[in-house]
Amino acid sequence: MSTNARPALFLDRDGVLNEEVNYLHDPRDLVLIEGVGRVIADFNRLRIPVVVVTNQAGIGRGYYDVTAYESVNRAMSEGLKKDQAAINAWYFCPHAPDSGCLCRKPQPGMILQAIADLGLDASKSILVGDKISDLEAATAAHVTGVLVRTGYGLEEEQVLRKTQPLLSTPVYDSLSRAHSALRSCFGFPTVDEKDL
């Protein structure tokens, strides 16, 4: 690992950046979660790469194709522009859950590929997700995992609390609610959201 390797903010897409829609593939159904643009814009300014890592089983199951997936990403990028925010890199797994691939979370393949491609420091990076599989992928890639209660997060938190009563995973209501804590983890001063 290069001594110049940078940390990154890894984000799951559906349920973290946008409202959960079962097999989202039509840009008309895209609704960004309040505050995500401001958070991403802040990390853009801090030169922390923002990398999306998302399972897209609908492709493997034949519900939609890569073109439809990419059309949602383009719409998301357009929506983020109003906050001067940008995703630095997109990684997706197109495989169905039973494919045995190494990229579908909870496997760490997408994260490890991004680390290799972008020269990132896993040990200083953070992944924010709304599912236990996101946290498991983060652990497997030696990245810190954070759970948000948007998307499936509230339900997943209840499962975690039953299986891990002394839950050590940080949990926040949303990406914007996690913002100050994420800044602190990256070594930056915390901020009041209204100042952004």
mmCIF file of C-alpha atoms in Angstrom:
data_model
loop_
_atom_site.group_PDB
_atom_site.id
_atom_site.type_symbol
_atom_site.label_atom_id
_atom_site.label_comp_id
_atom_site.label_asym_id
_atom_site.label_seq_id
_atom_site.Cartn_x
_atom_site.Cartn_y
_atom_site.Cartn_z
ATOM 1 C CA MET A 1 0.000 0.000 0.000
ATOM 2 C CA SER A 2 1.389 3.365 -1.000
ATOM 3 C CA THR A 3 2.080 5.782 1.830
ATOM 4 C CA ASN A 4 0.165 8.336 -0.258
ATOM 5 C CA ALA A 5 -3.004 6.234 -0.352
ATOM 6 C CA ARG A 6 -6.110 8.256 0.449
ATOM 7 C CA PRO A 7 -9.097 7.246 2.521
ATOM 8 C CA ALA A 8 -12.476 7.114 0.791
ATOM 9 C CA LEU A 9 -16.119 7.408 1.697
ATOM 10 C CA PHE A 10 -17.888 4.354 0.274
ATOM 11 C CA LEU A 11 -21.663 4.646 -0.041
ATOM 12 C CA ASP A 12 -24.316 2.098 -0.835
ATOM 13 C CA ARG A 13 -26.773 3.613 -3.313
ATOM 14 C CA ASP A 14 -30.373 2.505 -2.789
ATOM 15 C CA GLY A 15 -31.636 3.326 0.682
ATOM 16 C CA VAL A 16 -28.614 5.493 1.512
ATOM 17 C CA LEU A 17 -28.546 8.085 -1.276
ATOM 18 C CA ASN A 18 -32.069 7.617 -2.596
ATOM 19 C CA GLU A 19 -35.396 6.454 -1.242
ATOM 20 C CA GLU A 20 -35.693 2.677 -1.442
ATOM 21 C CA VAL A 21 -37.613 1.524 -4.523
ATOM 22 C CA ASN A 22 -37.769 -2.189 -5.231
ATOM 23 C CA TYR A 23 -35.433 -2.774 -8.206
ATOM 24 C CA LEU A 24 -35.074 0.912 -9.043
ATOM 25 C CA HIS A 25 -34.360 1.245 -12.775
ATOM 26 C CA ASP A 26 -36.489 4.178 -13.956
ATOM 27 C CA PRO A 27 -35.062 7.657 -13.296
ATOM 28 C CA ARG A 28 -38.634 8.941 -12.809
ATOM 29 C CA ASP A 29 -38.785 6.894 -9.588
ATOM 30 C CA LEU A 30 -35.578 8.371 -8.188
ATOM 31 C CA VAL A 31 -35.955 10.471 -5.033
ATOM 32 C CA LEU A 32 -32.757 11.619 -3.336
ATOM 33 C CA ILE A 33 -32.794 11.473 0.457
ATOM 34 C CA GLU A 34 -32.745 14.889 2.104
ATOM 35 C CA GLY A 35 -29.256 16.232 2.741
ATOM 36 C CA VAL A 36 -27.173 13.712 0.792
ATOM 37 C CA GLY A 37 -26.023 16.304 -1.720
ATOM 38 C CA ARG A 38 -24.649 18.607 0.988
ATOM 39 C CA VAL A 39 -22.754 15.736 2.613
ATOM 40 C CA ILE A 40 -21.203 14.576 -0.650
ATOM 41 C CA ALA A 41 -20.309 18.148 -1.640
ATOM 42 C CA ASP A 42 -18.520 18.616 1.681
ATOM 43 C CA PHE A 43 -16.393 15.505 1.192
ATOM 44 C CA ASN A 44 -15.709 16.591 -2.395
ATOM 45 C CA ARG A 45 -14.306 19.854 -0.999
ATOM 46 C CA LEU A 46 -12.236 17.899 1.533
ATOM 47 C CA ARG A 47 -10.832 15.785 -1.327
ATOM 48 C CA ILE A 48 -12.165 12.550 0.142
ATOM 49 C CA PRO A 49 -13.169 10.329 -2.815
ATOM 50 C CA VAL A 50 -16.861 9.409 -2.719
ATOM 51 C CA VAL A 51 -17.373 5.940 -4.175
ATOM 52 C CA VAL A 52 -20.702 4.177 -4.685
ATOM 53 C CA VAL A 53 -20.729 0.369 -4.291
ATOM 54 C CA THR A 54 -24.127 -1.143 -5.051
ATOM 55 C CA ASN A 55 -25.667 -4.568 -5.555
ATOM 56 C CA GLN A 56 -27.940 -4.587 -8.616
ATOM 57 C CA ALA A 57 -29.438 -8.078 -8.628
ATOM 58 C CA GLY A 58 -32.244 -6.873 -10.885
ATOM 59 C CA ILE A 59 -29.784 -7.023 -13.783
ATOM 60 C CA GLY A 60 -28.854 -10.638 -13.090
ATOM 61 C CA ARG A 61 -32.508 -11.539 -12.657
ATOM 62 C CA GLY A 62 -33.400 -9.944 -16.003
ATOM 63 C CA TYR A 63 -35.655 -7.226 -14.549
ATOM 64 C CA TYR A 64 -33.641 -4.441 -16.183
ATOM 65 C CA ASP A 65 -30.329 -3.979 -17.965
ATOM 66 C CA VAL A 66 -27.079 -2.082 -17.392
ATOM 67 C CA THR A 67 -28.346 0.812 -19.518
ATOM 68 C CA ALA A 68 -31.306 1.286 -17.159
ATOM 69 C CA TYR A 69 -29.005 1.122 -14.113
ATOM 70 C CA GLU A 70 -26.729 3.746 -15.647
ATOM 71 C CA SER A 71 -29.691 5.992 -16.487
ATOM 72 C CA VAL A 72 -30.542 6.134 -12.768
ATOM 73 C CA ASN A 73 -26.935 7.006 -11.953
ATOM 74 C CA ARG A 74 -26.981 9.823 -14.491
ATOM 75 C CA ALA A 75 -30.201 11.178 -13.014
ATOM 76 C CA MET A 76 -28.674 10.976 -9.548
ATOM 77 C CA SER A 77 -25.573 12.833 -10.725
ATOM 78 C CA GLU A 78 -27.800 15.546 -12.195
ATOM 79 C CA GLY A 79 -29.748 15.800 -8.949
ATOM 80 C CA LEU A 80 -26.573 16.128 -6.911
ATOM 81 C CA LYS A 81 -25.333 19.016 -9.037
ATOM 82 C CA LYS A 82 -27.682 21.456 -7.326
ATOM 83 C CA ASP A 83 -25.469 21.036 -4.239
ATOM 84 C CA GLN A 84 -22.262 21.098 -6.340
ATOM 85 C CA ALA A 85 -21.814 17.431 -5.367
ATOM 86 C CA ALA A 86 -20.357 14.598 -7.418
ATOM 87 C CA ILE A 87 -19.772 10.872 -7.072
ATOM 88 C CA ASN A 88 -16.121 10.147 -7.910
ATOM 89 C CA ALA A 89 -16.563 6.497 -8.916
ATOM 90 C CA TRP A 90 -19.370 3.960 -9.350
ATOM 91 C CA TYR A 91 -19.055 0.198 -8.811
ATOM 92 C CA PHE A 92 -21.914 -2.256 -9.156
ATOM 93 C CA CYS A 93 -22.508 -5.978 -8.964
ATOM 94 C CA PRO A 94 -24.959 -7.119 -11.667
ATOM 95 C CA HIS A 95 -25.214 -10.700 -10.413
ATOM 96 C CA ALA A 96 -28.142 -12.517 -8.834
ATOM 97 C CA PRO A 97 -27.687 -13.581 -5.181
ATOM 98 C CA ASP A 98 -27.113 -17.256 -6.057
ATOM 99 C CA SER A 99 -24.407 -16.570 -8.652
ATOM 100 C CA GLY A 100 -21.508 -17.177 -6.266
ATOM 101 C CA CYS A 101 -19.689 -14.042 -7.435
ATOM 102 C CA LEU A 102 -17.117 -12.274 -5.290
ATOM 103 C CA CYS A 103 -18.404 -8.764 -5.939
ATOM 104 C CA ARG A 104 -21.908 -8.967 -4.476
ATOM 105 C CA LYS A 105 -22.018 -7.649 -0.932
ATOM 106 C CA PRO A 106 -21.460 -9.165 1.658
ATOM 107 C CA GLN A 107 -18.440 -10.150 -0.436
ATOM 108 C CA PRO A 108 -15.835 -7.357 -0.568
ATOM 109 C CA GLY A 109 -15.033 -7.518 -4.293
ATOM 110 C CA MET A 110 -16.349 -4.104 -5.329
ATOM 111 C CA ILE A 111 -14.633 -2.371 -2.421
ATOM 112 C CA LEU A 112 -11.334 -4.154 -3.041
ATOM 113 C CA GLN A 113 -11.516 -3.313 -6.750
ATOM 114 C CA ALA A 114 -12.068 0.359 -5.963
ATOM 115 C CA ILE A 115 -9.181 0.332 -3.485
ATOM 116 C CA ALA A 116 -6.894 -1.116 -6.156
ATOM 117 C CA ASP A 117 -8.159 1.127 -8.970
ATOM 118 C CA LEU A 118 -8.072 4.377 -7.022
ATOM 119 C CA GLY A 119 -5.101 3.775 -4.705
ATOM 120 C CA LEU A 120 -7.141 3.990 -1.505
ATOM 121 C CA ASP A 121 -6.269 3.257 2.116
ATOM 122 C CA ALA A 122 -8.812 0.702 3.332
ATOM 123 C CA SER A 123 -7.865 1.087 6.989
ATOM 124 C CA LYS A 124 -8.860 4.777 6.964
ATOM 125 C CA SER A 125 -11.925 4.403 4.751
ATOM 126 C CA ILE A 126 -15.592 4.208 5.749
ATOM 127 C CA LEU A 127 -18.579 2.488 4.162
ATOM 128 C CA VAL A 128 -22.102 3.739 4.875
ATOM 129 C CA GLY A 129 -24.909 1.286 4.168
ATOM 130 C CA ASP A 130 -28.437 0.346 5.150
ATOM 131 C CA LYS A 131 -27.975 -3.430 5.287
ATOM 132 C CA ILE A 132 -26.025 -5.949 7.324
ATOM 133 C CA SER A 133 -24.477 -7.157 4.060
ATOM 134 C CA ASP A 134 -22.935 -3.676 3.640
ATOM 135 C CA LEU A 135 -21.346 -3.942 7.085
ATOM 136 C CA GLU A 136 -20.086 -7.453 6.378
ATOM 137 C CA ALA A 137 -18.510 -6.344 3.106
ATOM 138 C CA ALA A 138 -16.839 -3.434 4.894
ATOM 139 C CA THR A 139 -15.407 -5.765 7.538
ATOM 140 C CA ALA A 140 -14.136 -8.188 4.892
ATOM 141 C CA ALA A 141 -12.378 -5.301 3.114
ATOM 142 C CA HIS A 142 -10.945 -3.901 6.400
ATOM 143 C CA VAL A 143 -13.065 -0.766 6.048
ATOM 144 C CA THR A 144 -15.092 0.787 8.890
ATOM 145 C CA GLY A 145 -18.819 0.137 8.513
ATOM 146 C CA VAL A 146 -21.587 2.580 9.452
ATOM 147 C CA LEU A 147 -25.316 1.797 9.366
ATOM 148 C CA VAL A 148 -28.025 4.325 8.547
ATOM 149 C CA ARG A 149 -31.719 3.864 9.350
ATOM 150 C CA THR A 150 -32.930 4.987 5.918
ATOM 151 C CA GLY A 151 -33.851 2.302 3.372
ATOM 152 C CA TYR A 152 -33.774 -1.066 5.142
ATOM 153 C CA GLY A 153 -31.577 0.266 7.928
ATOM 154 C CA LEU A 154 -34.144 0.500 10.711
ATOM 155 C CA GLU A 155 -35.175 -3.142 10.243
ATOM 156 C CA GLU A 156 -31.567 -4.256 9.914
ATOM 157 C CA GLU A 157 -30.650 -2.437 13.116
ATOM 158 C CA GLN A 158 -33.274 -4.454 15.003
ATOM 159 C CA VAL A 159 -31.784 -7.698 13.668
ATOM 160 C CA LEU A 160 -28.310 -6.573 14.680
ATOM 161 C CA ARG A 161 -29.431 -5.650 18.175
ATOM 162 C CA LYS A 162 -30.932 -9.116 18.652
ATOM 163 C CA THR A 163 -27.781 -10.874 17.474
ATOM 164 C CA GLN A 164 -25.289 -8.355 18.897
ATOM 165 C CA PRO A 165 -26.784 -6.851 22.099
ATOM 166 C CA LEU A 166 -23.641 -4.774 22.656
ATOM 167 C CA LEU A 167 -23.798 -3.336 19.165
ATOM 168 C CA SER A 168 -20.531 -1.572 18.346
ATOM 169 C CA THR A 169 -21.447 -0.505 14.809
ATOM 170 C CA PRO A 170 -22.192 3.236 14.605
ATOM 171 C CA VAL A 171 -25.852 3.808 13.648
ATOM 172 C CA TYR A 172 -27.364 7.105 12.473
ATOM 173 C CA ASP A 173 -30.780 8.162 11.237
ATOM 174 C CA SER A 174 -29.436 9.118 7.800
ATOM 175 C CA LEU A 175 -26.284 10.024 5.893
ATOM 176 C CA SER A 176 -26.778 13.679 6.777
ATOM 177 C CA ARG A 177 -27.148 12.796 10.473
ATOM 178 C CA ALA A 178 -23.875 10.843 10.247
ATOM 179 C CA HIS A 179 -22.072 13.741 8.567
ATOM 180 C CA SER A 180 -20.270 15.281 11.542
ATOM 181 C CA ALA A 181 -19.197 11.876 12.881
ATOM 182 C CA LEU A 182 -17.860 10.893 9.449
ATOM 183 C CA ARG A 183 -15.905 14.162 9.258
ATOM 184 C CA SER A 184 -14.410 13.420 12.656
ATOM 185 C CA CYS A 185 -13.428 9.884 11.605
ATOM 186 C CA PHE A 186 -11.553 11.357 8.649
ATOM 187 C CA GLY A 187 -9.769 13.796 10.973
ATOM 188 C CA PHE A 188 -11.733 16.949 10.100
ATOM 189 C CA PRO A 189 -13.556 19.250 12.520
ATOM 190 C CA THR A 190 -17.251 18.618 12.977
ATOM 191 C CA VAL A 191 -19.682 21.121 11.518
ATOM 192 C CA ASP A 192 -23.226 22.260 12.030
ATOM 193 C CA GLU A 193 -25.321 21.234 9.026
ATOM 194 C CA LYS A 194 -26.820 24.704 8.730
ATOM 195 C CA ASP A 195 -23.334 26.113 8.106
ATOM 196 C CA LEU A 196 -22.881 24.064 4.908
#
